[in-house]
PDB file of C-alpha atoms in Angstrom:
ATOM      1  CA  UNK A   1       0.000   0.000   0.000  1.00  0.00           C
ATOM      2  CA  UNK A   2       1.054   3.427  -0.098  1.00  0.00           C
ATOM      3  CA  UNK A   3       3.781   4.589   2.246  1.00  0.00           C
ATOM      4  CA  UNK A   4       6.005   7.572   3.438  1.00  0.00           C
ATOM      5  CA  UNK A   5       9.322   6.849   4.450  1.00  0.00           C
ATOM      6  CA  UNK A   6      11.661  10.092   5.951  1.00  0.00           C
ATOM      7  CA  UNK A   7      14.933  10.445   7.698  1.00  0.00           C
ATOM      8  CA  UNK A   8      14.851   9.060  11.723  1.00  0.00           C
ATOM      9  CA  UNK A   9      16.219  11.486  14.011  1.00  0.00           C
ATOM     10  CA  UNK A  10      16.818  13.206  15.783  1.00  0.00           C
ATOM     11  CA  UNK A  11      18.251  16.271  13.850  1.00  0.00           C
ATOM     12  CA  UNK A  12      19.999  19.111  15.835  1.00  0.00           C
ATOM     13  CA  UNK A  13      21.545  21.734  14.163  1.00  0.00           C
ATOM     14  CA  UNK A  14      23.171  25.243  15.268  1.00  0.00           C
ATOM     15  CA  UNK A  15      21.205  28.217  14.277  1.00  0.00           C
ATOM     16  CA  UNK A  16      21.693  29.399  10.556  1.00  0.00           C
ATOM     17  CA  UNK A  17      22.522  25.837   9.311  1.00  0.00           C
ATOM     18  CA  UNK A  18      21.270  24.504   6.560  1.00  0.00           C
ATOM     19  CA  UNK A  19      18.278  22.017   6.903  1.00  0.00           C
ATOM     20  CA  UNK A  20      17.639  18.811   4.489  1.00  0.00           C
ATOM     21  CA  UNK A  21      14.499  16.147   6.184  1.00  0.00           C
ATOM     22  CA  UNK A  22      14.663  13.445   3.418  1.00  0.00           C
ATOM     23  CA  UNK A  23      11.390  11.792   2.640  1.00  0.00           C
ATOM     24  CA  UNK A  24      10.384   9.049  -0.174  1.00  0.00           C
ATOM     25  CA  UNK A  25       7.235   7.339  -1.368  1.00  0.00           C
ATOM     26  CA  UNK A  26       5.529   4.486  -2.123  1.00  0.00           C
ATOM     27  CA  UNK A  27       2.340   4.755  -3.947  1.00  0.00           C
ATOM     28  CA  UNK A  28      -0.091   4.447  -7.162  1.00  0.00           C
ATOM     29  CA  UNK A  29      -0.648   7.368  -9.138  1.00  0.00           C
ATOM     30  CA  UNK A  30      -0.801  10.864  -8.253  1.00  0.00           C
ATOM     31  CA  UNK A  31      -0.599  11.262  -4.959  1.00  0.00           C
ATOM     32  CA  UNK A  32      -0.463  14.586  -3.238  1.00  0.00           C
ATOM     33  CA  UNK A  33       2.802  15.367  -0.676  1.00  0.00           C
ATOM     34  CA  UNK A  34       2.669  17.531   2.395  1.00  0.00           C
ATOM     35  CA  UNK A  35       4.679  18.216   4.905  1.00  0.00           C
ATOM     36  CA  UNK A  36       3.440  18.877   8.733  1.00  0.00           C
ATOM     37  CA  UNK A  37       5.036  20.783  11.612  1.00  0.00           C
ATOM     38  CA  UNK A  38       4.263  19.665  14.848  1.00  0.00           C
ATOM     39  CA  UNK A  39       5.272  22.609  17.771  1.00  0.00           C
ATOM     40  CA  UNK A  40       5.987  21.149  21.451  1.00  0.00           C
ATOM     41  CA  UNK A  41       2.412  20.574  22.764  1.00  0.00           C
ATOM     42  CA  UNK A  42       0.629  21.758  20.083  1.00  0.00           C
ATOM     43  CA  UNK A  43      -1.261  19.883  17.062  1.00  0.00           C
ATOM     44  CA  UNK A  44      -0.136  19.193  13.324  1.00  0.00           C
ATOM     45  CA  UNK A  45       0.197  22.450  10.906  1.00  0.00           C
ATOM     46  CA  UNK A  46       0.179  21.977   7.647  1.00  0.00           C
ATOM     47  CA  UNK A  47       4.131  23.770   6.432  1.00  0.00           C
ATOM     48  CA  UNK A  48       3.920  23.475   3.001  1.00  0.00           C
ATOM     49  CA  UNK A  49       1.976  20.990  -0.053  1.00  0.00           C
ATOM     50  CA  UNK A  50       2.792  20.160  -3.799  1.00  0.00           C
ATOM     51  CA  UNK A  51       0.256  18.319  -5.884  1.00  0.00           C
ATOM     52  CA  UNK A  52       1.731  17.624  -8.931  1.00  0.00           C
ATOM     53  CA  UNK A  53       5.271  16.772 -10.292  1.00  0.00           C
ATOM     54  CA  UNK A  54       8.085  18.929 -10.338  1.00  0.00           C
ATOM     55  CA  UNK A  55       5.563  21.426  -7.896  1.00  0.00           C
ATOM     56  CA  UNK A  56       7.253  23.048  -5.107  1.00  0.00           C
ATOM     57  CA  UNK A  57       5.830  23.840  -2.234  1.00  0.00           C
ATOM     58  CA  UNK A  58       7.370  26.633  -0.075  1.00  0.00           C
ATOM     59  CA  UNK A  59       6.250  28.399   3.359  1.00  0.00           C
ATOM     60  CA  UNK A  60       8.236  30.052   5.997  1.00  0.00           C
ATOM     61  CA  UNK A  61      11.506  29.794   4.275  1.00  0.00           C
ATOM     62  CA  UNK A  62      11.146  26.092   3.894  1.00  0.00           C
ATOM     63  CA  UNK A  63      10.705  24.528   0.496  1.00  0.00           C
ATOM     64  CA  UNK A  64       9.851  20.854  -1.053  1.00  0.00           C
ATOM     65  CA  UNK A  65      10.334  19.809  -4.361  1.00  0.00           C
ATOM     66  CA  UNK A  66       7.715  16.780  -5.711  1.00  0.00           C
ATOM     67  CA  UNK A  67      10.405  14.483  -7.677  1.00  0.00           C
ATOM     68  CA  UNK A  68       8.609  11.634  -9.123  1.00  0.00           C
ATOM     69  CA  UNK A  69      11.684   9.970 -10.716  1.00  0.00           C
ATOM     70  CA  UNK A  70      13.035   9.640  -7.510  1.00  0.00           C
ATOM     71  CA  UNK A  71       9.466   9.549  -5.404  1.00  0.00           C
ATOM     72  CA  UNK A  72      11.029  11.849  -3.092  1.00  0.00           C
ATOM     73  CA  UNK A  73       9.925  15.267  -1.173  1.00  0.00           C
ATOM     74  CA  UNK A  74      12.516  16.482   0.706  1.00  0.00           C
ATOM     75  CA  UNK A  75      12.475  19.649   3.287  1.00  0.00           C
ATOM     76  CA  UNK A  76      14.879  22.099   2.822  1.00  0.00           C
ATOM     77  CA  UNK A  77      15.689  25.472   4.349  1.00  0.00           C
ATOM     78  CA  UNK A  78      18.800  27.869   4.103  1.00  0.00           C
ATOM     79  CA  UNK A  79      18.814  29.125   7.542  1.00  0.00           C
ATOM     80  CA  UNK A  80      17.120  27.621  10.416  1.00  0.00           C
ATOM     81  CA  UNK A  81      16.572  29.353  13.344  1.00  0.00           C
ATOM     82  CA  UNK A  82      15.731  28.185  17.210  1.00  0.00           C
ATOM     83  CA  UNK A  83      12.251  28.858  16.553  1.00  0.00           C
ATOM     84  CA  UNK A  84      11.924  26.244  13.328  1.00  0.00           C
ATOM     85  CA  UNK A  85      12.473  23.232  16.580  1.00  0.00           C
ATOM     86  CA  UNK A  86       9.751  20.907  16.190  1.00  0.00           C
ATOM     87  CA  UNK A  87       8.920  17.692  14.455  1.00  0.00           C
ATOM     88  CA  UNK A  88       8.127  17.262  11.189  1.00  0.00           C
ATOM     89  CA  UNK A  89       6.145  15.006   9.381  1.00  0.00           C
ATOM     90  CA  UNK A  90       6.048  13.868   5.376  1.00  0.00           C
ATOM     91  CA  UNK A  91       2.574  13.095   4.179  1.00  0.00           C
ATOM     92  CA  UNK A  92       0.934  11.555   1.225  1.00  0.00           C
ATOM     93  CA  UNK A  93      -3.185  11.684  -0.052  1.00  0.00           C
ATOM     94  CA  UNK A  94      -4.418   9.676  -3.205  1.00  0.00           C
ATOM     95  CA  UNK A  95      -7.182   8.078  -4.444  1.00  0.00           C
ATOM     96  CA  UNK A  96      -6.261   4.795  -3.358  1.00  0.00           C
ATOM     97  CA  UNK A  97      -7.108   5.546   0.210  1.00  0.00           C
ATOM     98  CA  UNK A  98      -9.455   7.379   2.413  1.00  0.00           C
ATOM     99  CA  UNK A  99      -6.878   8.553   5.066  1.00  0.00           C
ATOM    100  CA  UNK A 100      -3.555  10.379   4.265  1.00  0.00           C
ATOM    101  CA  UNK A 101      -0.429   8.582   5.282  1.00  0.00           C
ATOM    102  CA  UNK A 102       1.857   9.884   7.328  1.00  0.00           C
ATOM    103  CA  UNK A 103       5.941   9.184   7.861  1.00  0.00           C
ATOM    104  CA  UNK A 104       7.326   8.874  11.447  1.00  0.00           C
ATOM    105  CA  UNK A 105       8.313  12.097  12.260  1.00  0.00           C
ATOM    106  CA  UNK A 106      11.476  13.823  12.185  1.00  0.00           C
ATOM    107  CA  UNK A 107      12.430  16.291  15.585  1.00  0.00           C
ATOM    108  CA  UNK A 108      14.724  18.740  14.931  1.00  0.00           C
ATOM    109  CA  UNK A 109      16.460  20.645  17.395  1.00  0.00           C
ATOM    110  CA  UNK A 110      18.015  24.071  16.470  1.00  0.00           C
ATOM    111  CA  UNK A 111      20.935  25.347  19.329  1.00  0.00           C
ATOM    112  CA  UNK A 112      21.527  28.621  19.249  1.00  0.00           C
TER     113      UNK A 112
ATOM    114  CA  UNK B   1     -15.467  27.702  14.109  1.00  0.00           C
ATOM    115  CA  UNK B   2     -12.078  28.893  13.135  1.00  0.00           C
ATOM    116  CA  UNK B   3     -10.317  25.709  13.370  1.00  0.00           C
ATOM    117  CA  UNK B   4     -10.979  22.322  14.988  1.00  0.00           C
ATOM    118  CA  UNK B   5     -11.643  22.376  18.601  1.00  0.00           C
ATOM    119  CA  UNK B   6     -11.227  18.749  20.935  1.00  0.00           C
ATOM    120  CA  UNK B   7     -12.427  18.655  24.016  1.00  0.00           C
ATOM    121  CA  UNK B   8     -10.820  17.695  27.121  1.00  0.00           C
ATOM    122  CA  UNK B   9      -7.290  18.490  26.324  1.00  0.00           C
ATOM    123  CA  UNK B  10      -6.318  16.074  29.161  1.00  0.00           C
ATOM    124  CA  UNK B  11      -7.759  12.664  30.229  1.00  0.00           C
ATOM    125  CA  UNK B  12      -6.525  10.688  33.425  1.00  0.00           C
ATOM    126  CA  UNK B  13      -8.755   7.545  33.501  1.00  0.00           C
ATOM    127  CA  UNK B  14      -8.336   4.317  35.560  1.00  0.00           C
ATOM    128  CA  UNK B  15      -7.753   1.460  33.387  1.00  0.00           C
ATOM    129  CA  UNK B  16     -11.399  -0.484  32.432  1.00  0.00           C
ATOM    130  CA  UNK B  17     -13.290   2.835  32.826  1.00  0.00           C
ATOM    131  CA  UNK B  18     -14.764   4.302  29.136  1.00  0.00           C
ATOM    132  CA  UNK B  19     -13.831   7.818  27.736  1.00  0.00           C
ATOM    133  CA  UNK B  20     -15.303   9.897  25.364  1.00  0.00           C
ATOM    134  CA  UNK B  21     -13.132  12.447  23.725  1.00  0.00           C
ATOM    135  CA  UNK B  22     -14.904  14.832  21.281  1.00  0.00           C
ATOM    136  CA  UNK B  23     -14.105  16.907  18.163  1.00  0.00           C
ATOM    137  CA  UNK B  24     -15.843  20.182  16.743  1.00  0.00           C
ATOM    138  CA  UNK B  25     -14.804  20.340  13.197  1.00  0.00           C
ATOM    139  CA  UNK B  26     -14.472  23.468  11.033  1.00  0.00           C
ATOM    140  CA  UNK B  27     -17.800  24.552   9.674  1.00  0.00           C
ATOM    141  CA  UNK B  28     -18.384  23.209   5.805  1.00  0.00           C
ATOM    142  CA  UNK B  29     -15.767  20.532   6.316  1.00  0.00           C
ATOM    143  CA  UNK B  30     -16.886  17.563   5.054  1.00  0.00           C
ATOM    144  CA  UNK B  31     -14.617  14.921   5.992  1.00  0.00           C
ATOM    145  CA  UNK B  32     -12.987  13.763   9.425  1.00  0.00           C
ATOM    146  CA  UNK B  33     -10.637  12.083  10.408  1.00  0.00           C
ATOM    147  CA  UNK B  34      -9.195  10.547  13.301  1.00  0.00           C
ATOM    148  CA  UNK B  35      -5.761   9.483  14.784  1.00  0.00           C
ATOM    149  CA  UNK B  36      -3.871   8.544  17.142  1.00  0.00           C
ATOM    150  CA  UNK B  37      -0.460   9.282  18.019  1.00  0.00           C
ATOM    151  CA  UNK B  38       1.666   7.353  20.927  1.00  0.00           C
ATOM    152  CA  UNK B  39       4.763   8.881  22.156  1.00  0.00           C
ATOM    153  CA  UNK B  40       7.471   9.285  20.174  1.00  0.00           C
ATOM    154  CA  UNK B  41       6.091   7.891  17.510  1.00  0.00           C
ATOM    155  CA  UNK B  42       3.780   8.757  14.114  1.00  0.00           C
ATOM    156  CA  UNK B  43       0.468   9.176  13.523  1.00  0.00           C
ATOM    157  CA  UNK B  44      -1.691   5.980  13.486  1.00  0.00           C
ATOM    158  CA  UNK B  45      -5.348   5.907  11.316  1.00  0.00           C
ATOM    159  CA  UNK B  46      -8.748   4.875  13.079  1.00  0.00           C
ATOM    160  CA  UNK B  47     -11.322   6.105  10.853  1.00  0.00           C
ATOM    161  CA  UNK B  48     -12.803   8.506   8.927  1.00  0.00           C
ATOM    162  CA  UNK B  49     -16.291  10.005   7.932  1.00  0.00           C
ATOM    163  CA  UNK B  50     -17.045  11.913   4.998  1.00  0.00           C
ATOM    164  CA  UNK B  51     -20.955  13.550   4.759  1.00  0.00           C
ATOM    165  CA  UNK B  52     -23.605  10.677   5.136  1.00  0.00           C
ATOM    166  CA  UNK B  53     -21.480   8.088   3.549  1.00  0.00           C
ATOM    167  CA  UNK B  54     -20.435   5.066   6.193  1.00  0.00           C
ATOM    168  CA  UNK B  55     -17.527   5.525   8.217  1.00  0.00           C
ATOM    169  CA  UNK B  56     -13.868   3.688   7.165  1.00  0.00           C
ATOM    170  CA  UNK B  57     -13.787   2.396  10.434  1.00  0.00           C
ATOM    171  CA  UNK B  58     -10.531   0.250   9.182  1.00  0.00           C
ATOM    172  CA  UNK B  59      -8.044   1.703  11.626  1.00  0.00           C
ATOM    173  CA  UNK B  60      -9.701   0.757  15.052  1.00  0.00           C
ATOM    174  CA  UNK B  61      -7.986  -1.113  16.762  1.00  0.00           C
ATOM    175  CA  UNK B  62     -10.342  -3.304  18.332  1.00  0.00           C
ATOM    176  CA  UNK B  63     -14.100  -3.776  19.337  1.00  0.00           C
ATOM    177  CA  UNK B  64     -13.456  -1.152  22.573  1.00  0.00           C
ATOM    178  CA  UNK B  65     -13.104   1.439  20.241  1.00  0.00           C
ATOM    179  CA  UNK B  66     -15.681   3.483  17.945  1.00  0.00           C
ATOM    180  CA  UNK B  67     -16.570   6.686  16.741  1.00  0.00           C
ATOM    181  CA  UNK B  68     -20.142   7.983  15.633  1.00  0.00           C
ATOM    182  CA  UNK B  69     -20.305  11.937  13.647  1.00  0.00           C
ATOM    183  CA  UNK B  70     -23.807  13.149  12.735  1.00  0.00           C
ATOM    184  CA  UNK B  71     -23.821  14.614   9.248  1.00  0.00           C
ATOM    185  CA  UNK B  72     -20.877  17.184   9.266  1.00  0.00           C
ATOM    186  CA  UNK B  73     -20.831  18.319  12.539  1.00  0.00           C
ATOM    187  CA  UNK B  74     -19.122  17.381  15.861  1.00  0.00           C
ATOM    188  CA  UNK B  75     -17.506  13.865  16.358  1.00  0.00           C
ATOM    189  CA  UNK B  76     -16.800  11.759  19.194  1.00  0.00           C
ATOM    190  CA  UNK B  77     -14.933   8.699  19.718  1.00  0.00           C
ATOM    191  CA  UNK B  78     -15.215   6.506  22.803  1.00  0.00           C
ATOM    192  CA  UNK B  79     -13.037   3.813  24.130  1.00  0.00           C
ATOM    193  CA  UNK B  80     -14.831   1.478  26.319  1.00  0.00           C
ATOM    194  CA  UNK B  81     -12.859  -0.468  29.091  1.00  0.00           C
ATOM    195  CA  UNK B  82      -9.220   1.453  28.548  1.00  0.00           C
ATOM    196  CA  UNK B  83      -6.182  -0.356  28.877  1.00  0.00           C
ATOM    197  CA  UNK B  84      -2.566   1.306  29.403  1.00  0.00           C
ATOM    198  CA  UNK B  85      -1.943   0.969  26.109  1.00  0.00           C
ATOM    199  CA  UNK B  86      -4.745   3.154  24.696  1.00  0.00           C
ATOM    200  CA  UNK B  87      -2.267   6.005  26.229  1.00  0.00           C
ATOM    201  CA  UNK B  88      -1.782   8.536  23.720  1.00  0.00           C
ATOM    202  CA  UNK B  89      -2.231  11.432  22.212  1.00  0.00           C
ATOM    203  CA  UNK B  90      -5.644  11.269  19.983  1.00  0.00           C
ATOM    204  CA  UNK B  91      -5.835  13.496  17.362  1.00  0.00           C
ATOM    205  CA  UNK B  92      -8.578  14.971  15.024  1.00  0.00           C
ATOM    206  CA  UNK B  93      -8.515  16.717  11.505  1.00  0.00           C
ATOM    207  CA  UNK B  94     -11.625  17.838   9.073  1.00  0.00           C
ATOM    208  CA  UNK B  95     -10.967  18.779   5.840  1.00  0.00           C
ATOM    209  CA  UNK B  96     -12.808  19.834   2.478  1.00  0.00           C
ATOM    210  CA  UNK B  97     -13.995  17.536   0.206  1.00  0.00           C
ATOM    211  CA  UNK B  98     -10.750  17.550  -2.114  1.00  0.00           C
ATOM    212  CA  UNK B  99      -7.512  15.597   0.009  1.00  0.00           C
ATOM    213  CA  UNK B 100      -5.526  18.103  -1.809  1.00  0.00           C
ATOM    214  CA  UNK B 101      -6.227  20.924   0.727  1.00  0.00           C
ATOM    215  CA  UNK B 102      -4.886  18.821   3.674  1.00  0.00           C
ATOM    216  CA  UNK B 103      -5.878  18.525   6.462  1.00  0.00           C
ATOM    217  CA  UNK B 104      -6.456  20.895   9.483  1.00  0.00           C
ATOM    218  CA  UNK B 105      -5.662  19.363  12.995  1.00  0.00           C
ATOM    219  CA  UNK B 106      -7.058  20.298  16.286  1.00  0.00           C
ATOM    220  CA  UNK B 107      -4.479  20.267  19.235  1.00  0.00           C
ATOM    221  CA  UNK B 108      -5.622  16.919  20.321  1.00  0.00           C
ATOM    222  CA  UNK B 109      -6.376  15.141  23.368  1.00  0.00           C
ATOM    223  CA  UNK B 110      -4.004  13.213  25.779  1.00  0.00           C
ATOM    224  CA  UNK B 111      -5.490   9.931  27.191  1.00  0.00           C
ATOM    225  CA  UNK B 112      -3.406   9.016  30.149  1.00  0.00           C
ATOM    226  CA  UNK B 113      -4.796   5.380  31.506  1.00  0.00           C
ATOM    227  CA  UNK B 114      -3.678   4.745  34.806  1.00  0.00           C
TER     228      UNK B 114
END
């Protein structure tokens, strides 16, 4: 069935590095790819979507590029900051199911 | 409302009691989902409701747990006779008809079973 796979962590990275999250999928189709942000002790907020090939999604300095010769979404951002520390989470929707999948979660960390 | 509300934000039950945890999607959002999320980990499917149409209850994990939404308003799901492991985070989301809008999460509740 269709699956995310991203990048275990955890990630910790001094402020102003650059960020890469990998994330891959496995699925039929078209799916679309999101990726989530969860805050400590808050809910999931969607970051940033692409629903289509070659599509990039950007928000808050992040972006994601929808490869899909490689099946691959990866998170990127030029300059983190302490306030980007949270967990992230790769996400796919299609047809072929009712819920959207979601990877494990990546936690990043950002030291200032 | 202006995003999805769940109600209570935290649950201390004895284990074998039931719980009822509730969600208040937004208004016009047709579909709902829920999940559940233990610590540490991802987010785990229990089922999902979309207008009228019958529930994909495919994600419970047993009998003790089920859900009921009337039409496209406010959902609850109840666990009857909780065990330690039904701690967790349990999470809700509502979203438009189209999965391409994602989904918009409430803040969830956490279900501690003692």
């Amino acid at each position: 069935g269709d699956s995310v796979t991203q990048m275990e962590g955890p990630v910790t990275l001094s402020e102003e590095a650059f960020l890469t999250i990998n994330c891959t999928y496995t699925a039929t189709g078209y799916p679309s790819l999101f990726w989530y942000v969860q805050y400590p002790g808050e809910g999931l907020q969607l970051l940033l979507k692409a629903t289509k090939a070659d599509d990039k999604g950007s928000n808050k300095g992040f972006e994601a590029t929808y490869r899909k010769e490689t099946t691959s979404f990866h998170l990127e951002k030029g300059s983190v900051q302490v306030s980007d520390s949270a967990v992230y989470f790769c996400a796919l929707s299609s047809y072929n199911n009712n819920d959207m999948r979601f990877g494990a979660g990546t936690r990043l960390t950002v030291k200032p | 409302g202006a995003g999805v509300s769940q109600s209570p934000s935290n649950k201390v039950t004895e284990k074998g009691k039931d719980v009822e945890l509730r969600c208040d999607p937004i208004s016009g959002h047709t579909a709902l989902y829920w999940y559940r999320q233990r610590l540490g980990q991802g987010l785990e499917f229990l089922i999902y409701f979309q207008g009228n149409s019958a529930p994909d209850k495919s994600g419970l994990p047993s009998d003790r747990f089920s859900a009921e939404r009337t039409g496209e308003s406010v959902s609850t799901l109840t666990i009857q006779r909780t065990q330690q492991e039904d701690s967790a985070v349990y999470l809700c989301a509502s979203s438009l008809l189209s999965r391409n809008y994602g989904y918009t999460f409430g803040s969830g509740t956490r279900l501690t079973v003692v």
